[in-house]
PDB file of C-alpha atoms in Angstrom:
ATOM      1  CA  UNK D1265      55.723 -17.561  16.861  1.00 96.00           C
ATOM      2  CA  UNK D1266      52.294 -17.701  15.902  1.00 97.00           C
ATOM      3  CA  UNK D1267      50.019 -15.045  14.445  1.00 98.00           C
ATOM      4  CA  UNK D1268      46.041 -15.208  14.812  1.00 98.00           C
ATOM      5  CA  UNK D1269      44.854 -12.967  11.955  1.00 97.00           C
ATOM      6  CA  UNK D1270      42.644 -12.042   9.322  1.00 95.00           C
ATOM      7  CA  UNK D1271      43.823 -10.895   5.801  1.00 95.00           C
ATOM      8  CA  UNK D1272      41.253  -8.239   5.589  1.00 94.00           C
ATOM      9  CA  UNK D1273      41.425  -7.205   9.254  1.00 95.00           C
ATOM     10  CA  UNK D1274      43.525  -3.627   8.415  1.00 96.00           C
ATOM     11  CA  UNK D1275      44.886  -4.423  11.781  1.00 97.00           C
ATOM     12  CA  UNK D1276      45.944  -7.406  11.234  1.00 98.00           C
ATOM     13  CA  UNK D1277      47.350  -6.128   8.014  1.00 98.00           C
ATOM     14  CA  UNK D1278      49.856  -3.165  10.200  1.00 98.00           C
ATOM     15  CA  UNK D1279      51.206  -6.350  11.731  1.00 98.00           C
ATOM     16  CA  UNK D1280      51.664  -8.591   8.469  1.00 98.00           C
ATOM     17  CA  UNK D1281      53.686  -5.372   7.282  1.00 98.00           C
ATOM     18  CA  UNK D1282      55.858  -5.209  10.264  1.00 98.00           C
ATOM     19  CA  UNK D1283      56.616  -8.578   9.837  1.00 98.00           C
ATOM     20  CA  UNK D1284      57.577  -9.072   6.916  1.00 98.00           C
ATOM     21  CA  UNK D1285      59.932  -5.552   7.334  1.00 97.00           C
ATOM     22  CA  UNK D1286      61.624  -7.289  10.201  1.00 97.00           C
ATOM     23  CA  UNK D1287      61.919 -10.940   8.388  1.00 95.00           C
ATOM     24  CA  UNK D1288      60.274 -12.536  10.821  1.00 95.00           C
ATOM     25  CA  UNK D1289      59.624 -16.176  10.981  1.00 94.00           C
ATOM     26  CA  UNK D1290      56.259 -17.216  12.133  1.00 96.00           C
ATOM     27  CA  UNK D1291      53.169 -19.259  11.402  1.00 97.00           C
ATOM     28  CA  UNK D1292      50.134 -17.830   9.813  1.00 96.00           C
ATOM     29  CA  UNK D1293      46.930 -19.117  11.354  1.00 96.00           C
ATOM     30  CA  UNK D1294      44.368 -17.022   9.519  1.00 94.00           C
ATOM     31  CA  UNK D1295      40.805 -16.922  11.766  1.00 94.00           C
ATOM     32  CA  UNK D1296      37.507 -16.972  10.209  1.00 91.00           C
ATOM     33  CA  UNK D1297      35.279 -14.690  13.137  1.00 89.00           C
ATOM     34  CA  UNK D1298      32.368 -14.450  10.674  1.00 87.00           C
ATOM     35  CA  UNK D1299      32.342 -18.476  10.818  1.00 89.00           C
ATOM     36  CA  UNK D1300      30.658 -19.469  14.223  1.00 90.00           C
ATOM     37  CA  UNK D1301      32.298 -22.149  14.411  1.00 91.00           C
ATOM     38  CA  UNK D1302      35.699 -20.389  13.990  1.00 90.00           C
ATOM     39  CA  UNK D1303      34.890 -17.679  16.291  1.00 92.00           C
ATOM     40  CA  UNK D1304      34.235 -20.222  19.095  1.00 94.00           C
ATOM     41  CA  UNK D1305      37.212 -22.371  18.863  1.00 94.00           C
ATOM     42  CA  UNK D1306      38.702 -19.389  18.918  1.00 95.00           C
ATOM     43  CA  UNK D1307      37.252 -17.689  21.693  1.00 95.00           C
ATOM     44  CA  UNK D1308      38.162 -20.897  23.839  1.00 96.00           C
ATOM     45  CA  UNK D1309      41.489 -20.108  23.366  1.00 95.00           C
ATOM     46  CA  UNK D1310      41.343 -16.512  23.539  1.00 96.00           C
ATOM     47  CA  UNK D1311      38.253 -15.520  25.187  1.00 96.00           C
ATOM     48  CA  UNK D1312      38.199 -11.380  23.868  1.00 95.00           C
ATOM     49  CA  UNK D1313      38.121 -13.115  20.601  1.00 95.00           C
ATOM     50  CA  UNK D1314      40.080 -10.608  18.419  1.00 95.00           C
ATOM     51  CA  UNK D1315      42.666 -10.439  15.753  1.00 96.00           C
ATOM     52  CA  UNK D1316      45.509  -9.558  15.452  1.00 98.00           C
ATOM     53  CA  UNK D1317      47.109 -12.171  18.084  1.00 98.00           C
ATOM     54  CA  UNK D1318      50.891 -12.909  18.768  1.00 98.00           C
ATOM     55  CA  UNK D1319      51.700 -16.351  20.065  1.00 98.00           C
ATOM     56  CA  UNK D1320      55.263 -16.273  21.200  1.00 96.00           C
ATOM     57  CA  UNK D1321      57.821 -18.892  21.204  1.00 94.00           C
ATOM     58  CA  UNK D1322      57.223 -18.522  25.189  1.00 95.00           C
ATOM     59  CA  UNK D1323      53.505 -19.197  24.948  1.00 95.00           C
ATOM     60  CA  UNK D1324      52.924 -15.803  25.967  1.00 97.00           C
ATOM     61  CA  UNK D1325      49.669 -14.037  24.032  1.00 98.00           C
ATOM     62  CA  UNK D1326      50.024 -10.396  22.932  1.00 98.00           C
ATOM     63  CA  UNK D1327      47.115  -8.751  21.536  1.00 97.00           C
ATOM     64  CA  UNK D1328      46.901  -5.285  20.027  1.00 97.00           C
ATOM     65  CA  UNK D1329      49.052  -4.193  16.519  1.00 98.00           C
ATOM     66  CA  UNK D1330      50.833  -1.757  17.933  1.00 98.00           C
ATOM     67  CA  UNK D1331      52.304  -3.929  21.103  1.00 98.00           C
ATOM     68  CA  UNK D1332      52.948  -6.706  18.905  1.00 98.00           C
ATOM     69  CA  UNK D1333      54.857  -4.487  16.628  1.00 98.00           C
ATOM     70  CA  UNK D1334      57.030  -2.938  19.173  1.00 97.00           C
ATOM     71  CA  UNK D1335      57.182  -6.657  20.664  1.00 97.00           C
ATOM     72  CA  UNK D1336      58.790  -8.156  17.527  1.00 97.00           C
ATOM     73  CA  UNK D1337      60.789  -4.511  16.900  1.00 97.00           C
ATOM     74  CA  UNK D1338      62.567  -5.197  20.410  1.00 95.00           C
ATOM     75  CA  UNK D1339      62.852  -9.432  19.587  1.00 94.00           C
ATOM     76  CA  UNK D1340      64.525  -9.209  16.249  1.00 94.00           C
ATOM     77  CA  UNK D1341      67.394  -7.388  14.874  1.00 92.00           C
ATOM     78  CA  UNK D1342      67.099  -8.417  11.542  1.00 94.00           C
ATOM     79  CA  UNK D1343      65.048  -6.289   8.637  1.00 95.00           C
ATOM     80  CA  UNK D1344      63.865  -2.645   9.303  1.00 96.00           C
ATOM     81  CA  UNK D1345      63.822  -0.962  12.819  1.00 97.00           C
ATOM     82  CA  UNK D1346      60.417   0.151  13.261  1.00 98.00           C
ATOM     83  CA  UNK D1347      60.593   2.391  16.141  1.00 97.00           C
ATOM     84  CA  UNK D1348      63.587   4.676  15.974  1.00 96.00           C
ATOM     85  CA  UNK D1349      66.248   4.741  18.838  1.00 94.00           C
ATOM     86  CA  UNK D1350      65.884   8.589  19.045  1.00 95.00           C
ATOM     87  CA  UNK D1351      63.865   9.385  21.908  1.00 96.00           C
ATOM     88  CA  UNK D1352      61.868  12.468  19.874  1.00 96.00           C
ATOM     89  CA  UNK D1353      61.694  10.349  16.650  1.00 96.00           C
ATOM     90  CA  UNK D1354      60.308   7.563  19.091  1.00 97.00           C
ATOM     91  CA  UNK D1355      57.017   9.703  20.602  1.00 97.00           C
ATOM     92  CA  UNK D1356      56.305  10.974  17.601  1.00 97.00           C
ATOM     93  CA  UNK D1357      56.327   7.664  15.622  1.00 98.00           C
ATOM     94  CA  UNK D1358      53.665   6.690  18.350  1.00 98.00           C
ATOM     95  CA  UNK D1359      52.022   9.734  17.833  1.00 98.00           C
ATOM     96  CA  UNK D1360      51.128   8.797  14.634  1.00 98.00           C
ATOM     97  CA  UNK D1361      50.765   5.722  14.829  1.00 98.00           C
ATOM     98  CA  UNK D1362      47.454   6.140  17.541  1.00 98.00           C
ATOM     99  CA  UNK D1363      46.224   9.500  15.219  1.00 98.00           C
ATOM    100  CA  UNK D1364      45.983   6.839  12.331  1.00 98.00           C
ATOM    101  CA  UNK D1365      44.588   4.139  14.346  1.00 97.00           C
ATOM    102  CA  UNK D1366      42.035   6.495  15.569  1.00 96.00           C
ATOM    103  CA  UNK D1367      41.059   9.230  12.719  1.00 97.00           C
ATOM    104  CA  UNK D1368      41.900   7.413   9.827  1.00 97.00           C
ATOM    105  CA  UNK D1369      41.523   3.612  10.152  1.00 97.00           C
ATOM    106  CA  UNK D1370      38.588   3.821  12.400  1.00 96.00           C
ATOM    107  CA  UNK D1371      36.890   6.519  10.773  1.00 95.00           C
ATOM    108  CA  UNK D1372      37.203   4.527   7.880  1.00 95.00           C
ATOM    109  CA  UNK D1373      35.509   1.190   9.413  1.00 93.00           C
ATOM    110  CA  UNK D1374      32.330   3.641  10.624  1.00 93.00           C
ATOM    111  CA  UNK D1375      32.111   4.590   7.136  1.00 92.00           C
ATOM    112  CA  UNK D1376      32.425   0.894   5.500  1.00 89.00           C
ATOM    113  CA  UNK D1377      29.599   0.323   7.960  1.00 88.00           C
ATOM    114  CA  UNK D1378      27.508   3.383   6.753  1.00 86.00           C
ATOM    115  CA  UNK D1379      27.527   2.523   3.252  1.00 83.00           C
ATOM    116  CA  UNK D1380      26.237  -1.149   3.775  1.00 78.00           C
ATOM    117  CA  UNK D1381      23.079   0.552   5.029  1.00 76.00           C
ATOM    118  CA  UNK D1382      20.445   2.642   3.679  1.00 66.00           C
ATOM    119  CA  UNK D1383      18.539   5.719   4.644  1.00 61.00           C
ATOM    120  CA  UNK D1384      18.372   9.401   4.050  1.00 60.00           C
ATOM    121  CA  UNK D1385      20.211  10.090   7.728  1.00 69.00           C
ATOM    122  CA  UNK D1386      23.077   7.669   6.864  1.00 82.00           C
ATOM    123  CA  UNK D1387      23.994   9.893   3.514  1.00 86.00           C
ATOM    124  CA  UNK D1388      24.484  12.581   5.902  1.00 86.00           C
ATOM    125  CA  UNK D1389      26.835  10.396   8.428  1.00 88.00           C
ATOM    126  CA  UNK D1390      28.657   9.500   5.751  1.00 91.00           C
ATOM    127  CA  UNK D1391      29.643  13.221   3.984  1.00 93.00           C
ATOM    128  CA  UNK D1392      30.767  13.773   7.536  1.00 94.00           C
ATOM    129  CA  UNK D1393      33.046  10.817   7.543  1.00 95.00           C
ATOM    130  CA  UNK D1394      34.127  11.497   4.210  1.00 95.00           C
ATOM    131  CA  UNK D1395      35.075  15.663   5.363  1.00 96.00           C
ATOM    132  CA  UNK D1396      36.999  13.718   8.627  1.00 97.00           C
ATOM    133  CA  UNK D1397      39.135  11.041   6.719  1.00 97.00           C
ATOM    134  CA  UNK D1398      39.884  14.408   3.811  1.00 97.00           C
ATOM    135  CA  UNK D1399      40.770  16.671   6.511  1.00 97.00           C
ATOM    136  CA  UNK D1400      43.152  13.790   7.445  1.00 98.00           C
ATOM    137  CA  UNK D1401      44.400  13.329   4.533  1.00 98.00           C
ATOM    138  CA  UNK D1402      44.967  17.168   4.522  1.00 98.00           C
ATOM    139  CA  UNK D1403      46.778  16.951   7.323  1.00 98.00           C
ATOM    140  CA  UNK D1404      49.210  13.838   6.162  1.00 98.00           C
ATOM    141  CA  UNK D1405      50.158  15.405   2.960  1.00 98.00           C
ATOM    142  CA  UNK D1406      51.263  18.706   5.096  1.00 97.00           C
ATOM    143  CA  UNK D1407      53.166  15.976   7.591  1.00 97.00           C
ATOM    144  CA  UNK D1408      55.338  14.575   4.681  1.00 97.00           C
ATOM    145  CA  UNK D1409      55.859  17.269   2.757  1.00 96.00           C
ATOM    146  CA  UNK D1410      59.866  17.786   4.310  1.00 93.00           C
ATOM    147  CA  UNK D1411      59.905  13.778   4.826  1.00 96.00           C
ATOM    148  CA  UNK D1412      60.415  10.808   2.776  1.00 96.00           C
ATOM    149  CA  UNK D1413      58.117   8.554   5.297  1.00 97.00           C
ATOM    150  CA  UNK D1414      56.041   9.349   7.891  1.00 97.00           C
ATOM    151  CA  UNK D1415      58.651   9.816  10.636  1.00 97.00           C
ATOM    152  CA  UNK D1416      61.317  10.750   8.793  1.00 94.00           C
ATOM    153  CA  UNK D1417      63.882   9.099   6.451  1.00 94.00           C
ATOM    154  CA  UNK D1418      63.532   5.578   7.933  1.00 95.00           C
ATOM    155  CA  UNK D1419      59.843   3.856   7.053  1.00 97.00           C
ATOM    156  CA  UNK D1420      58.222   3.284  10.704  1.00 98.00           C
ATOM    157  CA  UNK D1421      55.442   1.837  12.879  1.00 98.00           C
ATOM    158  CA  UNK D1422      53.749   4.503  11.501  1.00 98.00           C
ATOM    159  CA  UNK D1423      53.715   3.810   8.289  1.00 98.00           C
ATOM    160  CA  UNK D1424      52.749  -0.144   9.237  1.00 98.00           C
ATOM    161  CA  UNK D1425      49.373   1.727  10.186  1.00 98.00           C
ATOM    162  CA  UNK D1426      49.214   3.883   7.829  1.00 98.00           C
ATOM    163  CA  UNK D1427      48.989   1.545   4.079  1.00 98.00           C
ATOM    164  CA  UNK D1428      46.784  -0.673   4.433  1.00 97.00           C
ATOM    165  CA  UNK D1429      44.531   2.352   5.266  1.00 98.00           C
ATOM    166  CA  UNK D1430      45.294   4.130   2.196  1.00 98.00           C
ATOM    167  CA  UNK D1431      45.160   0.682   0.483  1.00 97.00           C
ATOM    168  CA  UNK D1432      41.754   0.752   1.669  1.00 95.00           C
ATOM    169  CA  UNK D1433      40.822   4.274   0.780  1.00 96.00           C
ATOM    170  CA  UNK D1434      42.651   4.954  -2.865  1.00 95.00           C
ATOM    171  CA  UNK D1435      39.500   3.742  -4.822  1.00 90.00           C
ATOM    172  CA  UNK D1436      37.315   6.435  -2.756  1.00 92.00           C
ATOM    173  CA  UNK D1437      39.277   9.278  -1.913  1.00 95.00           C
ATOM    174  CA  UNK D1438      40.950  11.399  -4.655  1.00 94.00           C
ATOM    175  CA  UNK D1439      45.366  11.068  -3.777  1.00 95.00           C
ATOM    176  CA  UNK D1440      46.283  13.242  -6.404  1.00 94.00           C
ATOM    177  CA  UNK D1441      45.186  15.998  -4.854  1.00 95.00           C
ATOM    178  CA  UNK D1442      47.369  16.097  -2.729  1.00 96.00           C
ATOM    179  CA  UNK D1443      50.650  16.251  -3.872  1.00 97.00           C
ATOM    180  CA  UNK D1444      52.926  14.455  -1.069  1.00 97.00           C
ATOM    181  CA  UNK D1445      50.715  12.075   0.112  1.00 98.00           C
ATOM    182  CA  UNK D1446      50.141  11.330  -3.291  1.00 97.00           C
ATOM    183  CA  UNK D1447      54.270  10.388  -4.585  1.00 97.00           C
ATOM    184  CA  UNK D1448      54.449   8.605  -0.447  1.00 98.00           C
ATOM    185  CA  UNK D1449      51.237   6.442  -1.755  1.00 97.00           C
ATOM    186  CA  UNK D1450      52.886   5.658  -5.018  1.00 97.00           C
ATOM    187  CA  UNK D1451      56.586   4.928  -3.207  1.00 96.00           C
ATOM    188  CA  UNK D1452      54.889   2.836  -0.702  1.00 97.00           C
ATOM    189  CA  UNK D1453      53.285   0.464  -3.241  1.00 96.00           C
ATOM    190  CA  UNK D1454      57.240  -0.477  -4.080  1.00 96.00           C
ATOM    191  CA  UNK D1455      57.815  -1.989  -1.040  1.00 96.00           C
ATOM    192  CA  UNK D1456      58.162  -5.287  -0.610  1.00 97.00           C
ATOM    193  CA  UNK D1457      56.695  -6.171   2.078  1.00 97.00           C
ATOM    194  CA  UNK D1458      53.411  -4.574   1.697  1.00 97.00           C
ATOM    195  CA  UNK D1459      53.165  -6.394  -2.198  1.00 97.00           C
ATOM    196  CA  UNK D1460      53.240  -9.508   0.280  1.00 96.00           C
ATOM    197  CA  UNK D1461      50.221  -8.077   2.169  1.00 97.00           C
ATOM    198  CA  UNK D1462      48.436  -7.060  -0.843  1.00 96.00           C
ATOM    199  CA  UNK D1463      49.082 -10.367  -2.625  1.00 95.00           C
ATOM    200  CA  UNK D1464      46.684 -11.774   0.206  1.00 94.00           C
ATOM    201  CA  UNK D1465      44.558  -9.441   0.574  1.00 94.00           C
ATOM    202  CA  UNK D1466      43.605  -9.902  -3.103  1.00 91.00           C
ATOM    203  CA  UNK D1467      43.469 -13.543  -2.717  1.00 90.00           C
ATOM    204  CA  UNK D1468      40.988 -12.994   0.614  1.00 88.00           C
ATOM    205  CA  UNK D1469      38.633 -10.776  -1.395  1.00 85.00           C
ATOM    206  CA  UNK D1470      38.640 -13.261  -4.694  1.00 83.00           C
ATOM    207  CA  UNK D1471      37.779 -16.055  -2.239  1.00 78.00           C
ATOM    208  CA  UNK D1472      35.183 -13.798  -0.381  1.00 73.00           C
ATOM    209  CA  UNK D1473      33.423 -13.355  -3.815  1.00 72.00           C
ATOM    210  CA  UNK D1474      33.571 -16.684  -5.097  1.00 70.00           C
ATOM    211  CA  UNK D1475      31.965 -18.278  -1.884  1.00 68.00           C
ATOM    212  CA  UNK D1476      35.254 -19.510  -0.730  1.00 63.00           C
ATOM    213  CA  UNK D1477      35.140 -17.850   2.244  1.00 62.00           C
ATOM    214  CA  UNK D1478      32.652 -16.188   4.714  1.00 62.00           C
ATOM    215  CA  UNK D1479      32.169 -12.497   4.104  1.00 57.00           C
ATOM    216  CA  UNK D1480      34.000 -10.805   7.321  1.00 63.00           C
TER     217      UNK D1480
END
């Protein structure tokens, strides 16, 4: 298998995490969109032109985190099982899953944008995105506070979408006031596989600021 990616896509990221929870062989091929060139080589091979990608051993393209997740949660056995065999367990892990996708990590790339510009009108977006990801976050630390992850005892697709938003997040938002979501943060930064994903996300942004590489 092949995955298209970006280190500091967050989407990309969910997928690194499932990954390396199921022990997944594959090749890394890390795409550059903000480099023209990049972006149209790789638009000739996949014309919508986004990351995350899945290249199977077939040749068949999947695009989208959460497909490719449940695509490599049905293909191997090994490592964690990231969507439970429970049928309940199993809606609600998609439940969250699309909630975090779509109040939390996109919420959060609205407000990334925001700050980048100026303007008395934008100060006002952004308190409202900042009420919206803390009512969130409200809302997560009531969600764990009977559960060791997300979805239960077992760490889930879920929780794939859920770090690297919180990764993204800890330096802005205050954790520790919330009390579960607070000890899940801390437990989740013992996991292996997301140190892996951290690891090169640190390397991305070191190379970003040196010049290395193109600003995303």
């Amino acid at each position: 298998m092949e995955l298209f990616y970006h280190p500091l896509s967050r989407y990309s990221q969910k997928v690194l995490l499932a990954l390396y929870e199921k022990q997944a062989n594959f090749y890394p091929r890390i795409i550059e969109l903000a480099d023209p060139f990049s972006r149209k080589e790789f638009c000739q091979f996949y014309p919508p032109g986004k990351v995350p990608l899945l290249k199977t051993k077939t040749g068949e393209l999947i695009p989208e985190s959460s497909i490719i997740i449940e695509y490599i949660d049905t293909e191997f056995s090994t490592g964690t099982r990231l969507l439970p065999r429970e049928h309940r367990i199993a809606l609600d892990t998609r439940l969250q899953d699309r909630l975090i996708d779509q109040d939390f990590s996109n919420i959060l790339f609205e407000l990334e944008h925001q700050k980048l510009e100026s303007g008395d009108k934008n100060q006002v977006r952004i308190k409202h995105l900042e009420n919206d990801i803390n009512r969130f976050l409200k809302y997560l630390d009531t969600l764990l506070e009977n559960k060791h992850w997300l979805c239960g005892d077992s760490l889930t697709l879920a929780d794939c979408a859920l770090f690297p938003c919180l990764y993204c997040a800890q330096d802005h938002f205050k954790f520790f006031e919330y009390d579960n979501l607070d000890r899940y943060w801390h437990q989740a930064q013992l996991r292996g596989a997301f140190q892996q994903v951290t690891e090169e996300i640190d390397l991305a942004q070191i190379e970003v600021l040196s010049g290395r590489r193109p600003i995303p």
